Coordinates of C-alpha atoms in Angstrom, one line a residue:
M1 CA 46.7 -12.6 -25.4
A2 CA 45.8 -9.3 -23.6
S3 CA 44.1 -9.5 -20.1
F4 CA 42.6 -6.9 -17.9
N5 CA 40.5 -8.3 -15.1
L6 CA 38.2 -5.8 -13.4
L7 CA 38.1 -7.8 -10.2
N8 CA 41.8 -7.3 -9.6
E9 CA 43.1 -4.5 -11.7
P10 CA 42.5 -0.9 -10.5
W11 CA 40.1 0.9 -12.9
I12 CA 37.3 2.6 -10.9
R13 CA 38.1 6.2 -10.1
C14 CA 37.2 7.0 -6.4
V15 CA 37.8 9.7 -3.9
Y16 CA 38.6 8.5 -0.4
I17 CA 37.3 10.3 2.7
D18 CA 40.9 11.7 3.3
G19 CA 40.6 13.4 -0.1
E20 CA 42.9 11.1 -2.0
A21 CA 41.8 10.1 -5.5
R22 CA 42.7 6.5 -6.4
L23 CA 41.9 3.8 -9.0
V24 CA 40.5 0.7 -7.3
S25 CA 39.5 -2.8 -8.5
L26 CA 36.0 -4.1 -8.0
R27 CA 37.2 -6.2 -5.1
Q28 CA 38.9 -3.2 -3.5
L29 CA 35.8 -1.1 -3.9
F30 CA 33.8 -3.4 -1.6
K31 CA 36.7 -3.8 0.8
D32 CA 37.2 0.0 1.2
A33 CA 33.6 1.0 0.8
S34 CA 33.4 2.6 4.2
K35 CA 36.7 4.6 3.5
I36 CA 35.7 5.8 0.1
R37 CA 33.7 9.1 -0.1
S38 CA 32.3 8.4 -3.6
I39 CA 32.9 7.1 -7.1
A40 CA 34.3 9.9 -9.3
G41 CA 34.3 9.0 -13.0
D42 CA 36.0 10.7 -15.9
I43 CA 32.7 12.7 -16.2
P44 CA 30.0 12.8 -13.4
Q45 CA 27.7 10.8 -15.6
Q46 CA 29.9 7.8 -15.2
D47 CA 29.2 7.7 -11.5
M48 CA 25.7 6.3 -11.7
P49 CA 26.5 3.4 -14.1
L50 CA 29.5 2.4 -12.0
L51 CA 27.4 2.6 -8.8
R52 CA 24.7 0.4 -10.5
L53 CA 27.3 -2.2 -11.4
A54 CA 28.4 -2.5 -7.8
L55 CA 24.7 -2.7 -6.7
A56 CA 24.1 -5.5 -9.2
V57 CA 27.0 -7.5 -7.6
M58 CA 25.3 -6.9 -4.2
Y59 CA 22.0 -8.3 -5.4
C60 CA 23.7 -11.3 -6.9
V61 CA 25.8 -12.0 -3.8
Y62 CA 23.1 -11.8 -1.2
G63 CA 20.4 -13.2 -3.5
D64 CA 22.5 -16.4 -3.8
H65 CA 22.9 -16.8 0.0
F66 CA 19.4 -15.9 1.1
A67 CA 16.4 -18.2 1.5
D68 CA 13.8 -18.7 -1.2
D69 CA 10.7 -16.6 -1.0
P70 CA 11.9 -14.3 1.8
S71 CA 9.3 -12.2 3.7
E72 CA 9.5 -8.4 3.8
T73 CA 10.4 -8.7 7.5
E74 CA 13.3 -11.0 6.7
L75 CA 14.6 -8.6 4.0
R76 CA 14.4 -5.6 6.3
R77 CA 16.3 -7.6 8.9
L78 CA 19.0 -8.5 6.3
W79 CA 19.3 -4.9 5.3
L80 CA 19.6 -3.6 8.9
D81 CA 22.1 -6.4 9.8
V82 CA 24.4 -5.3 6.9
W83 CA 23.9 -1.6 7.7
T84 CA 24.7 -2.1 11.4
A85 CA 27.9 -4.1 10.6
G86 CA 29.1 -1.0 8.7
E87 CA 30.8 -3.2 6.1
F88 CA 29.9 -5.9 3.6
D89 CA 30.5 -9.6 4.2
L90 CA 33.7 -9.8 2.2
G91 CA 33.8 -13.6 2.5
M92 CA 30.5 -13.9 0.6
I93 CA 31.5 -11.3 -2.0
E94 CA 34.9 -12.9 -2.6
E95 CA 33.3 -16.4 -2.9
Y96 CA 30.8 -15.1 -5.4
L97 CA 33.3 -13.1 -7.5
D98 CA 35.7 -16.1 -7.6
Q99 CA 33.0 -18.1 -9.4
Y100 CA 32.9 -15.6 -12.3
E101 CA 36.4 -14.2 -12.3
S102 CA 37.2 -14.9 -15.9
R103 CA 34.0 -13.2 -17.0
F104 CA 35.2 -9.9 -15.5
D105 CA 38.1 -9.9 -17.9
L106 CA 37.8 -7.3 -20.7
F107 CA 39.6 -9.5 -23.2
D108 CA 38.4 -13.0 -22.2
E109 CA 38.2 -15.1 -25.4
E110 CA 34.8 -16.7 -24.5
R111 CA 33.1 -14.2 -22.2
P112 CA 34.6 -10.7 -22.3
F113 CA 33.0 -8.4 -19.7
F114 CA 30.0 -6.5 -21.0
Q115 CA 30.8 -7.5 -24.5
T116 CA 30.1 -10.0 -27.3
P117 CA 33.1 -12.3 -28.2
N118 CA 34.4 -12.2 -31.8
L119 CA 32.0 -9.4 -32.8
E120 CA 32.8 -7.9 -36.2
Y121 CA 31.3 -5.3 -38.5
T122 CA 30.2 -6.9 -41.8
D123 CA 31.8 -4.4 -44.1
K124 CA 34.1 -2.1 -42.2
D125 CA 37.0 -1.9 -39.7
P126 CA 36.4 -1.2 -36.0
D127 CA 35.6 2.3 -35.0
S128 CA 38.1 4.5 -33.1
P129 CA 37.9 4.2 -29.3
G130 CA 36.6 7.8 -29.4
E131 CA 33.2 6.3 -30.2
L132 CA 33.0 5.1 -26.6
I133 CA 33.8 8.4 -25.1
A134 CA 31.1 11.1 -24.5
D135 CA 33.5 14.0 -24.3
V136 CA 35.6 13.3 -27.4
P137 CA 34.9 15.8 -30.2
K138 CA 33.4 14.2 -33.2
P139 CA 31.2 15.4 -36.0
D140 CA 27.7 16.3 -34.6
K141 CA 28.4 14.2 -31.5
M142 CA 30.4 16.5 -29.2
L143 CA 29.0 17.0 -25.8
F144 CA 31.7 19.0 -24.1
S145 CA 35.4 18.4 -24.0
M146 CA 38.8 19.4 -22.7
R147 CA 40.4 17.0 -25.3
T148 CA 41.7 18.0 -28.7
G149 CA 39.6 17.6 -31.7
E150 CA 42.1 15.1 -33.3
G151 CA 40.3 12.0 -31.9
V152 CA 41.7 9.2 -29.8
E153 CA 43.9 6.6 -31.3
S154 CA 44.1 4.4 -28.1
I155 CA 43.1 4.5 -24.5
S156 CA 44.2 2.6 -21.4
N157 CA 42.3 -0.5 -20.4
A158 CA 41.1 1.1 -17.2
E159 CA 39.6 4.1 -19.1
A160 CA 38.1 1.8 -21.7
A161 CA 36.4 -0.2 -18.9
R162 CA 34.8 2.9 -17.4
W163 CA 33.5 4.1 -20.8
L164 CA 32.3 0.6 -21.7
V165 CA 30.0 0.7 -18.6
F166 CA 28.9 4.2 -19.5
L167 CA 28.2 3.2 -23.1
Q168 CA 25.8 0.4 -22.1
A169 CA 23.9 2.9 -20.0
Y170 CA 23.9 6.0 -22.1
D171 CA 24.8 5.3 -25.7
T172 CA 23.2 7.4 -28.4
A173 CA 20.5 6.1 -30.7
G174 CA 20.5 6.5 -34.5
I175 CA 21.7 4.3 -37.3
K176 CA 24.3 1.6 -36.4
S177 CA 26.6 -0.3 -38.7
P178 CA 25.6 -4.0 -39.2
V179 CA 27.6 -6.7 -37.4
V180 CA 28.0 -10.3 -38.3
G181 CA 25.1 -12.3 -36.8
N182 CA 22.6 -9.4 -36.8
T183 CA 19.3 -10.4 -38.5
H184 CA 17.7 -6.9 -38.5
V185 CA 19.7 -5.3 -41.3
N186 CA 17.7 -2.9 -43.5
K187 CA 19.6 -1.5 -46.5
N188 CA 22.9 -2.2 -44.8
K189 CA 21.8 -0.3 -41.7
I190 CA 20.6 -1.2 -38.2
Y191 CA 17.8 0.7 -36.6
A192 CA 16.4 0.5 -33.1
P193 CA 13.1 -1.5 -33.0
K194 CA 10.0 0.7 -33.2
G195 CA 8.5 1.5 -29.8
M196 CA 11.6 0.3 -27.8
V197 CA 14.2 2.4 -26.0
A198 CA 16.8 3.4 -28.6
T199 CA 19.4 4.9 -26.3
G200 CA 21.1 3.2 -23.4
W201 CA 18.5 2.6 -20.6
L202 CA 19.7 5.4 -18.4
G203 CA 19.2 7.8 -21.3
N204 CA 15.5 7.1 -21.0
I205 CA 15.0 7.9 -17.3
G206 CA 15.6 10.7 -14.9
G207 CA 18.4 9.0 -12.9
T208 CA 17.9 9.6 -9.2
Y209 CA 19.7 8.1 -6.2
L210 CA 20.6 8.7 -2.6
T211 CA 24.1 9.3 -1.3
G212 CA 25.4 9.0 2.2
S213 CA 28.7 10.0 4.0
N214 CA 30.7 7.2 2.3
L215 CA 30.3 4.7 -0.5
F216 CA 29.1 1.9 1.9
E217 CA 26.2 4.1 3.0
T218 CA 25.5 5.1 -0.6
L219 CA 25.3 1.5 -1.8
M220 CA 23.1 0.5 1.1
L221 CA 20.7 3.4 0.6
N222 CA 20.1 2.4 -3.0
W223 CA 19.9 -1.4 -2.2
V224 CA 16.1 -1.7 -2.5
L225 CA 15.1 -5.3 -1.4
Y226 CA 11.4 -5.1 -2.1
I227 CA 8.8 -2.7 -3.4
P228 CA 6.8 -1.3 -0.5
G229 CA 3.1 -2.1 -0.7
G230 CA 3.6 -4.6 -3.5
A231 CA 0.8 -7.1 -3.5
D232 CA 2.3 -9.8 -5.8
E233 CA 5.5 -11.9 -6.0
G234 CA 7.1 -9.2 -8.2
A235 CA 7.4 -6.9 -5.2
I236 CA 10.4 -8.9 -3.9
L237 CA 13.5 -7.7 -5.7
L238 CA 16.2 -9.9 -4.1
G239 CA 16.6 -13.3 -5.8
R240 CA 14.0 -13.1 -8.5
P241 CA 13.9 -16.2 -10.8
D242 CA 15.5 -15.6 -14.2
D243 CA 17.0 -12.3 -13.0
F244 CA 20.7 -12.7 -13.9
A245 CA 23.7 -10.4 -14.5
P246 CA 25.4 -10.6 -17.9
W247 CA 28.4 -12.5 -16.4
E248 CA 26.0 -15.1 -15.0
R249 CA 24.4 -16.0 -18.3
D250 CA 25.8 -18.7 -20.6
E251 CA 23.9 -17.9 -23.8
Q252 CA 25.4 -15.3 -26.1
T253 CA 24.3 -13.7 -29.4
A254 CA 25.5 -11.0 -31.7
D255 CA 21.9 -10.3 -32.7
L256 CA 19.5 -7.6 -31.5
I257 CA 16.9 -9.0 -29.1
V258 CA 13.5 -7.3 -28.4
Q259 CA 13.3 -8.3 -24.7
R260 CA 10.4 -5.9 -23.9
D261 CA 10.5 -6.2 -20.1
F262 CA 13.3 -6.5 -17.6
H263 CA 13.6 -9.8 -15.8
G264 CA 14.3 -8.0 -12.5
V265 CA 16.3 -5.4 -10.8
I266 CA 19.7 -6.9 -11.8
D267 CA 18.7 -6.9 -15.4
A268 CA 17.7 -3.3 -15.2
L269 CA 21.0 -2.3 -13.5
T270 CA 23.1 -4.1 -16.1
L271 CA 21.1 -4.1 -19.3
Q272 CA 23.3 -5.0 -22.3
A273 CA 21.7 -2.4 -24.6
R274 CA 24.6 -2.7 -27.0
R275 CA 26.5 -5.6 -28.6
T276 CA 30.0 -4.3 -28.4
R277 CA 33.7 -5.4 -28.4
L278 CA 36.9 -3.7 -27.5
V279 CA 39.8 -4.1 -29.8
C280 CA 43.3 -4.3 -28.3
D281 CA 46.6 -3.4 -30.0
D282 CA 50.1 -4.9 -29.5
D283 CA 50.7 -2.6 -26.5
S284 CA 47.6 -3.9 -24.8
Q285 CA 45.9 -0.6 -25.2
V286 CA 42.3 -0.3 -26.5
C287 CA 42.6 1.0 -30.1
G288 CA 39.1 0.3 -31.5
C289 CA 35.6 -0.7 -30.7
I290 CA 32.5 -2.3 -32.4
V291 CA 29.1 -1.1 -31.3
C292 CA 25.6 -2.2 -32.4
Y293 CA 22.1 -2.6 -30.9
G294 CA 21.7 -5.3 -28.3
D295 CA 18.9 -6.0 -25.8
C296 CA 15.9 -3.7 -26.3
V297 CA 13.2 -3.0 -23.7
A298 CA 10.0 -0.9 -23.8
P299 CA 10.0 2.5 -22.3
Y300 CA 7.0 1.9 -20.1
D301 CA 5.8 -0.2 -17.1
Q302 CA 9.3 -1.0 -15.9
N303 CA 8.8 0.5 -12.4
K304 CA 8.8 -3.0 -10.8
S305 CA 12.4 -3.4 -11.7
E306 CA 13.9 0.1 -12.1
Q307 CA 14.3 1.8 -8.7
M308 CA 16.3 5.0 -9.6
T309 CA 13.8 7.3 -11.3
A310 CA 10.5 9.0 -10.7
W311 CA 7.5 7.9 -12.9
R312 CA 4.4 9.3 -14.4
E313 CA 1.1 8.0 -15.9
N314 CA 1.4 8.6 -19.7
L315 CA -2.1 9.2 -21.1
K316 CA -0.8 10.1 -24.5
L317 CA 1.0 6.8 -24.8
Q318 CA -2.1 4.9 -23.6
K319 CA -4.0 6.4 -26.5
D320 CA -1.1 5.5 -29.0
L321 CA -1.0 1.9 -27.7
G322 CA -4.7 1.5 -27.6
R323 CA -4.5 0.1 -24.0
G324 CA -7.2 0.0 -21.4
T325 CA -4.7 0.7 -18.6
V326 CA -2.4 3.8 -18.4
P327 CA 1.2 2.9 -19.0
I328 CA 3.8 4.2 -16.5
T329 CA 6.9 5.9 -18.0
A330 CA 10.0 7.4 -16.4
R331 CA 10.2 11.2 -15.8
R332 CA 13.3 12.6 -17.5
H333 CA 15.3 15.5 -16.1
N334 CA 15.2 19.0 -17.6
A335 CA 18.7 20.1 -18.2
N336 CA 17.8 23.7 -17.7
T337 CA 16.1 23.3 -14.3
N338 CA 17.7 22.8 -10.9
L339 CA 16.8 19.7 -8.9
W340 CA 15.0 21.7 -6.2
R341 CA 12.6 23.1 -8.8
N342 CA 11.5 19.5 -9.7
L343 CA 11.1 17.8 -6.4
A344 CA 7.4 17.1 -6.6
P345 CA 7.7 13.9 -8.7
I346 CA 10.4 12.6 -6.4
L347 CA 8.8 13.4 -3.0
S348 CA 5.1 13.8 -3.6
Y349 CA 2.9 10.8 -2.6
E350 CA -0.7 10.2 -3.8
T351 CA -2.7 7.8 -1.7
T352 CA -5.2 7.0 -4.4
A353 CA -2.8 6.0 -7.1
T354 CA 0.4 4.0 -7.8
D355 CA 3.3 5.3 -5.8
L356 CA 5.3 7.1 -8.6
R357 CA 8.3 8.2 -6.4
P358 CA 11.7 6.6 -7.2
G359 CA 12.0 3.2 -5.6
V360 CA 15.0 4.4 -3.5
V361 CA 12.8 7.1 -1.9
Q362 CA 10.0 4.6 -1.3
W363 CA 12.6 2.3 0.3
M364 CA 13.8 5.0 2.7
D365 CA 10.2 5.7 3.6
E366 CA 9.7 2.0 4.3
L367 CA 12.8 1.6 6.5
Q368 CA 11.8 4.6 8.7
A369 CA 8.2 3.4 9.0
K370 CA 8.7 -0.3 9.7
S371 CA 12.2 -0.9 11.1
E372 CA 14.3 0.0 14.1
W373 CA 15.1 3.3 12.2
R374 CA 12.0 4.8 13.8
H375 CA 13.4 4.6 17.3
N376 CA 15.4 7.3 19.0
E377 CA 18.8 6.2 17.8
H378 CA 18.1 7.1 14.2
P379 CA 21.2 6.2 12.2
L380 CA 20.8 8.8 9.5
E381 CA 19.3 12.3 9.8
S382 CA 19.9 13.5 6.3
V383 CA 20.8 12.1 2.9
T384 CA 21.9 13.7 -0.4
L385 CA 19.5 13.3 -3.3
R386 CA 21.5 13.2 -6.6
S387 CA 20.1 13.5 -10.1
Q388 CA 22.1 12.5 -13.2
G389 CA 21.5 11.9 -16.8
M390 CA 22.0 12.9 -20.4
T391 CA 19.7 14.6 -22.9
Y392 CA 19.9 14.0 -26.6
G393 CA 19.3 15.9 -29.8
T394 CA 18.5 15.0 -33.5
Q395 CA 16.4 11.9 -32.9
S396 CA 18.6 10.9 -29.9
S397 CA 21.6 10.3 -32.1
V398 CA 23.8 12.9 -30.4
Y399 CA 24.4 14.0 -26.9
E400 CA 22.9 17.4 -26.1
A401 CA 23.5 18.1 -22.4
A402 CA 24.8 16.4 -19.3
I403 CA 22.9 16.6 -16.0
D404 CA 24.3 16.4 -12.5
D405 CA 22.8 18.0 -9.5
S406 CA 22.5 17.2 -5.8
L407 CA 20.5 18.3 -2.8
T408 CA 20.8 17.6 0.9
I409 CA 17.4 16.7 2.4
S410 CA 16.2 15.4 5.8
T411 CA 15.4 11.7 5.7
M412 CA 11.9 12.8 6.8
M413 CA 11.4 14.2 3.3
C414 CA 11.2 10.5 2.2
R415 CA 8.3 9.9 4.5
H416 CA 5.0 10.0 2.7
D417 CA 3.2 11.2 5.8
F418 CA 5.6 14.1 6.6
D419 CA 3.7 17.4 6.4
G420 CA 6.8 19.3 5.6
I421 CA 6.9 17.8 2.1
Q422 CA 3.8 19.7 1.0
T423 CA 5.0 22.8 2.6
L424 CA 8.3 22.6 0.7
L425 CA 6.5 22.0 -2.6
D426 CA 4.1 24.8 -1.9
V427 CA 7.0 27.3 -1.5
V428 CA 8.5 26.1 -4.7
D429 CA 5.2 26.6 -6.5
R430 CA 4.6 30.0 -5.0
T431 CA 8.1 31.0 -6.0
A432 CA 7.4 30.1 -9.6
G433 CA 4.4 32.4 -9.6
A434 CA 6.5 35.2 -8.0
V435 CA 9.3 34.8 -10.5
N436 CA 6.8 35.0 -13.4
A437 CA 5.6 38.3 -11.8
L438 CA 9.2 39.6 -11.9
A439 CA 9.5 38.6 -15.6
D440 CA 6.3 40.4 -16.4
F441 CA 7.5 43.5 -14.5
V442 CA 10.6 43.7 -16.6
R443 CA 8.4 43.2 -19.7
N444 CA 6.2 46.1 -18.5
L445 CA 9.3 48.3 -18.0
Q446 CA 10.1 47.6 -21.6
V447 CA 6.6 48.7 -22.6
S448 CA 6.9 51.8 -20.4
S449 CA 9.9 52.8 -22.5
G450 CA 8.0 52.3 -25.7
R451 CA 10.0 49.1 -26.5
Q452 CA 7.6 46.2 -26.7
S453 CA 8.5 44.3 -29.8
T454 CA 11.6 43.0 -31.6
K455 CA 12.0 46.2 -33.6
N456 CA 15.4 47.9 -33.6
N457 CA 17.2 44.6 -33.1
Q458 CA 15.9 44.2 -29.6
K459 CA 15.8 40.8 -27.9
P460 CA 12.4 39.2 -28.3
I461 CA 10.2 39.7 -25.2
G462 CA 9.8 36.0 -24.6
A463 CA 13.5 35.4 -24.6
M464 CA 14.1 38.4 -22.3
K465 CA 11.5 37.0 -19.8
D466 CA 13.2 33.6 -19.9
D467 CA 16.5 35.3 -19.0
V468 CA 14.9 37.2 -16.1
R469 CA 13.5 33.9 -14.7
E470 CA 16.8 32.1 -14.9
T471 CA 18.6 35.0 -13.3
A472 CA 16.1 35.0 -10.5
Y473 CA 16.4 31.3 -9.9
A474 CA 20.2 31.6 -9.9
R475 CA 20.0 34.3 -7.3
M476 CA 17.8 32.1 -5.1
D477 CA 19.6 28.9 -5.6
Q478 CA 21.7 28.9 -2.5
L479 CA 18.8 30.1 -0.4
F480 CA 16.7 27.1 -1.4
R481 CA 19.4 24.6 -1.0
V482 CA 20.1 25.8 2.6
R483 CA 16.4 26.1 3.4
I484 CA 15.6 22.6 2.1
A485 CA 18.6 21.0 3.9
E486 CA 17.6 22.7 7.2
F487 CA 13.9 21.7 6.9
T488 CA 13.9 19.0 9.6
K489 CA 11.1 17.4 11.6
D490 CA 11.6 19.8 14.5
K491 CA 10.7 22.8 12.4
D492 CA 7.1 24.2 12.5
P493 CA 6.0 23.9 8.8
E494 CA 3.8 27.0 8.8
Q495 CA 6.4 29.3 10.5
Y496 CA 9.2 27.9 8.4
S497 CA 7.2 28.5 5.2
S498 CA 6.4 32.0 6.2
E499 CA 10.0 32.9 6.9
W500 CA 11.2 31.2 3.7
R501 CA 8.6 33.1 1.5
D502 CA 9.6 36.4 3.1
E503 CA 13.2 35.8 2.1
V504 CA 12.1 35.0 -1.5
H505 CA 9.9 38.1 -1.4
R506 CA 12.8 40.3 -0.4
I507 CA 15.1 38.9 -3.1
L508 CA 12.6 39.5 -5.9
L509 CA 11.8 43.0 -4.6
R510 CA 15.5 43.9 -4.7
M511 CA 15.8 42.4 -8.2
G512 CA 12.8 44.5 -9.3
E513 CA 14.6 47.6 -7.9
E514 CA 17.7 46.7 -9.8
Y515 CA 15.9 46.3 -13.1
L516 CA 14.1 49.6 -12.6
T517 CA 17.4 51.4 -11.8
Q518 CA 19.0 49.9 -14.9
S519 CA 16.0 50.9 -17.2
S520 CA 16.3 54.7 -16.8
I521 CA 12.7 55.2 -17.9
P522 CA 10.8 58.5 -17.2
A523 CA 8.4 57.7 -14.3
F524 CA 5.3 59.3 -15.8
D525 CA 5.6 58.4 -19.5
V526 CA 2.6 56.3 -20.5
H527 CA 2.4 53.8 -23.3
E528 CA -0.2 51.4 -24.4
F529 CA 0.2 47.7 -25.0
E530 CA -2.1 44.8 -26.0
N531 CA -2.9 42.4 -23.2
N532 CA -5.4 39.6 -24.2
S533 CA -6.6 41.7 -27.1
R534 CA -7.2 44.7 -24.9
K535 CA -5.1 47.9 -24.9
E536 CA -3.8 48.8 -21.4
P537 CA -1.9 51.9 -20.3
M538 CA 1.5 51.2 -18.8
N539 CA 4.2 53.3 -17.0
T540 CA 6.7 52.5 -14.3
G541 CA 4.3 53.4 -11.5
I542 CA 1.7 51.0 -12.8
A543 CA 4.3 48.3 -13.4
Q544 CA 5.5 48.6 -9.8
L545 CA 2.0 48.4 -8.4
K546 CA 1.2 45.3 -10.5
F547 CA 4.5 43.7 -9.5
R548 CA 4.1 44.2 -5.8
S549 CA 0.5 43.1 -5.9
R550 CA 1.4 39.8 -7.6
L551 CA 4.2 39.2 -5.2
N552 CA 1.8 39.6 -2.3
I553 CA -0.7 37.2 -4.0
S554 CA 2.0 34.5 -4.6
L555 CA 4.1 34.8 -1.5
G556 CA 1.9 36.6 1.1
R557 CA 2.6 40.0 2.5
L558 CA 6.0 40.7 4.2
Q559 CA 5.9 40.8 8.0
T560 CA 6.2 44.7 8.1
S561 CA 5.7 47.5 5.6
H562 CA 9.2 48.7 6.6
D563 CA 10.7 45.5 5.2
E564 CA 8.6 45.8 2.1
R565 CA 9.9 49.4 1.5
K566 CA 13.5 48.5 2.3
P567 CA 14.3 44.9 1.6
N568 CA 17.5 43.8 3.3
F569 CA 19.7 41.9 0.9
G570 CA 23.4 41.0 0.6
K571 CA 25.3 39.9 -2.4
E572 CA 24.0 37.3 -4.9
G573 CA 24.3 33.8 -3.5
D574 CA 24.9 35.0 0.1
A575 CA 22.2 33.0 2.0
N576 CA 23.0 34.6 5.3
A577 CA 22.2 38.1 3.9
V578 CA 18.6 37.3 3.0
T579 CA 17.5 36.1 6.4
N580 CA 15.1 38.0 8.6

């Protein structure tokens, strides 16, 4: 009988602080947490599910050893005690893991890890292990790959374990083949229940978490022990009744279950969204898999359990559900937009409504406001905000794009009362208006040349403007990352904003000059174009005046007219070249 125990066998890919990449067991992960830089999966999107698995173990371990009905003060003290120690209580962790050791075996006969024992399809053989893997080319399901298109006959147990955790988090939706024991078969097909999340849970959210200088810090920063400002018992996350990890539960089923709500944070971190089983060959390699729908939850009002996403009030869903209260749904990432362009939902705090920031950001806010972190010996001046996820196409049945972005921010940016947050968001908003001005300027140059439609096989105007916008954001990407990272509490928000906007102003002026130089349009030729049903004259002179005027409106005037006439830029991406 094959055996591969995740507690003892190396399977989690990590990069240590010294730069060495290693596979580690789950026990070793906790032992070396302060020496490990980060988890580094086969693809970046494996990192978050594996991190969440480790977090679930932490909730289980410390929840078992902590007093019933702890107060917020006691929980903050627990958190700070562990943080100050700089390492986990390995005795507690080992004691807990020893209780469930057999249930962390991939091939345990009774309780295989993250699987359903003896699961079989009703009328077909197991699928190829390639069905587990996001980057294996397959018909209509290829995300990206450096593998051949011949499929995968077998994979190692370590790789299978990593993809198993990924599958439970991000699996595609669509029609599944029926398995023995499923009672939701419709014409020999299994569909996701209407109104429930059809992909893996992480596919439904905009995954957001904080990272520190090592894995210990990263785990601690995302170990949210209670929901700040919560007025009911559900605000306490550690040790919730009925909140169990899959390896702690005795009951098992091959059937699909409409669960509707999470039982707690552990359930959210480890949701068994799929009934699955790995098939092992004679060489103890994984040669097949069985996958069907498992535990299904609703896509709304899960913010008391899920701590790694921003949220929004969904008025459309309220109307569809016919509810009196507005449901809260997760904000998903836009695969085409950098993280710094979407910081408002993550950092912005509204005093008159539910706090819709990610729980990990709220927790960082709480620690700074109510614990020893507010004193002079502040243990952490900055953190890295990381966003990860997948987008889907064709009714969520195929992977479309993978998302992975990170941004260093001052820990003060997690404080709801830090004035710098609104300053930052204001610069981002003003920049959006200025970038639109550049796109319209390039459109006006096209009009000035007499080319204002799709005639003569020209690119449509709308697509051209989109290209200009993306080019502008790419040019400013490094500037914004540096500016955001350096926006600390000692900076004067008004002055910092002014200098920042001037840098953006110069970049866009230079880009305007570049587009004008490339256009080779006679300066005084005038053409008319329709603008809001009115015909307006346009030439390069008018286009430049409109462009500069809109930049001034969006960003404010530059400090001197000399700077405005001769913007000082370096090469694209050189942040030092665009400073005053």
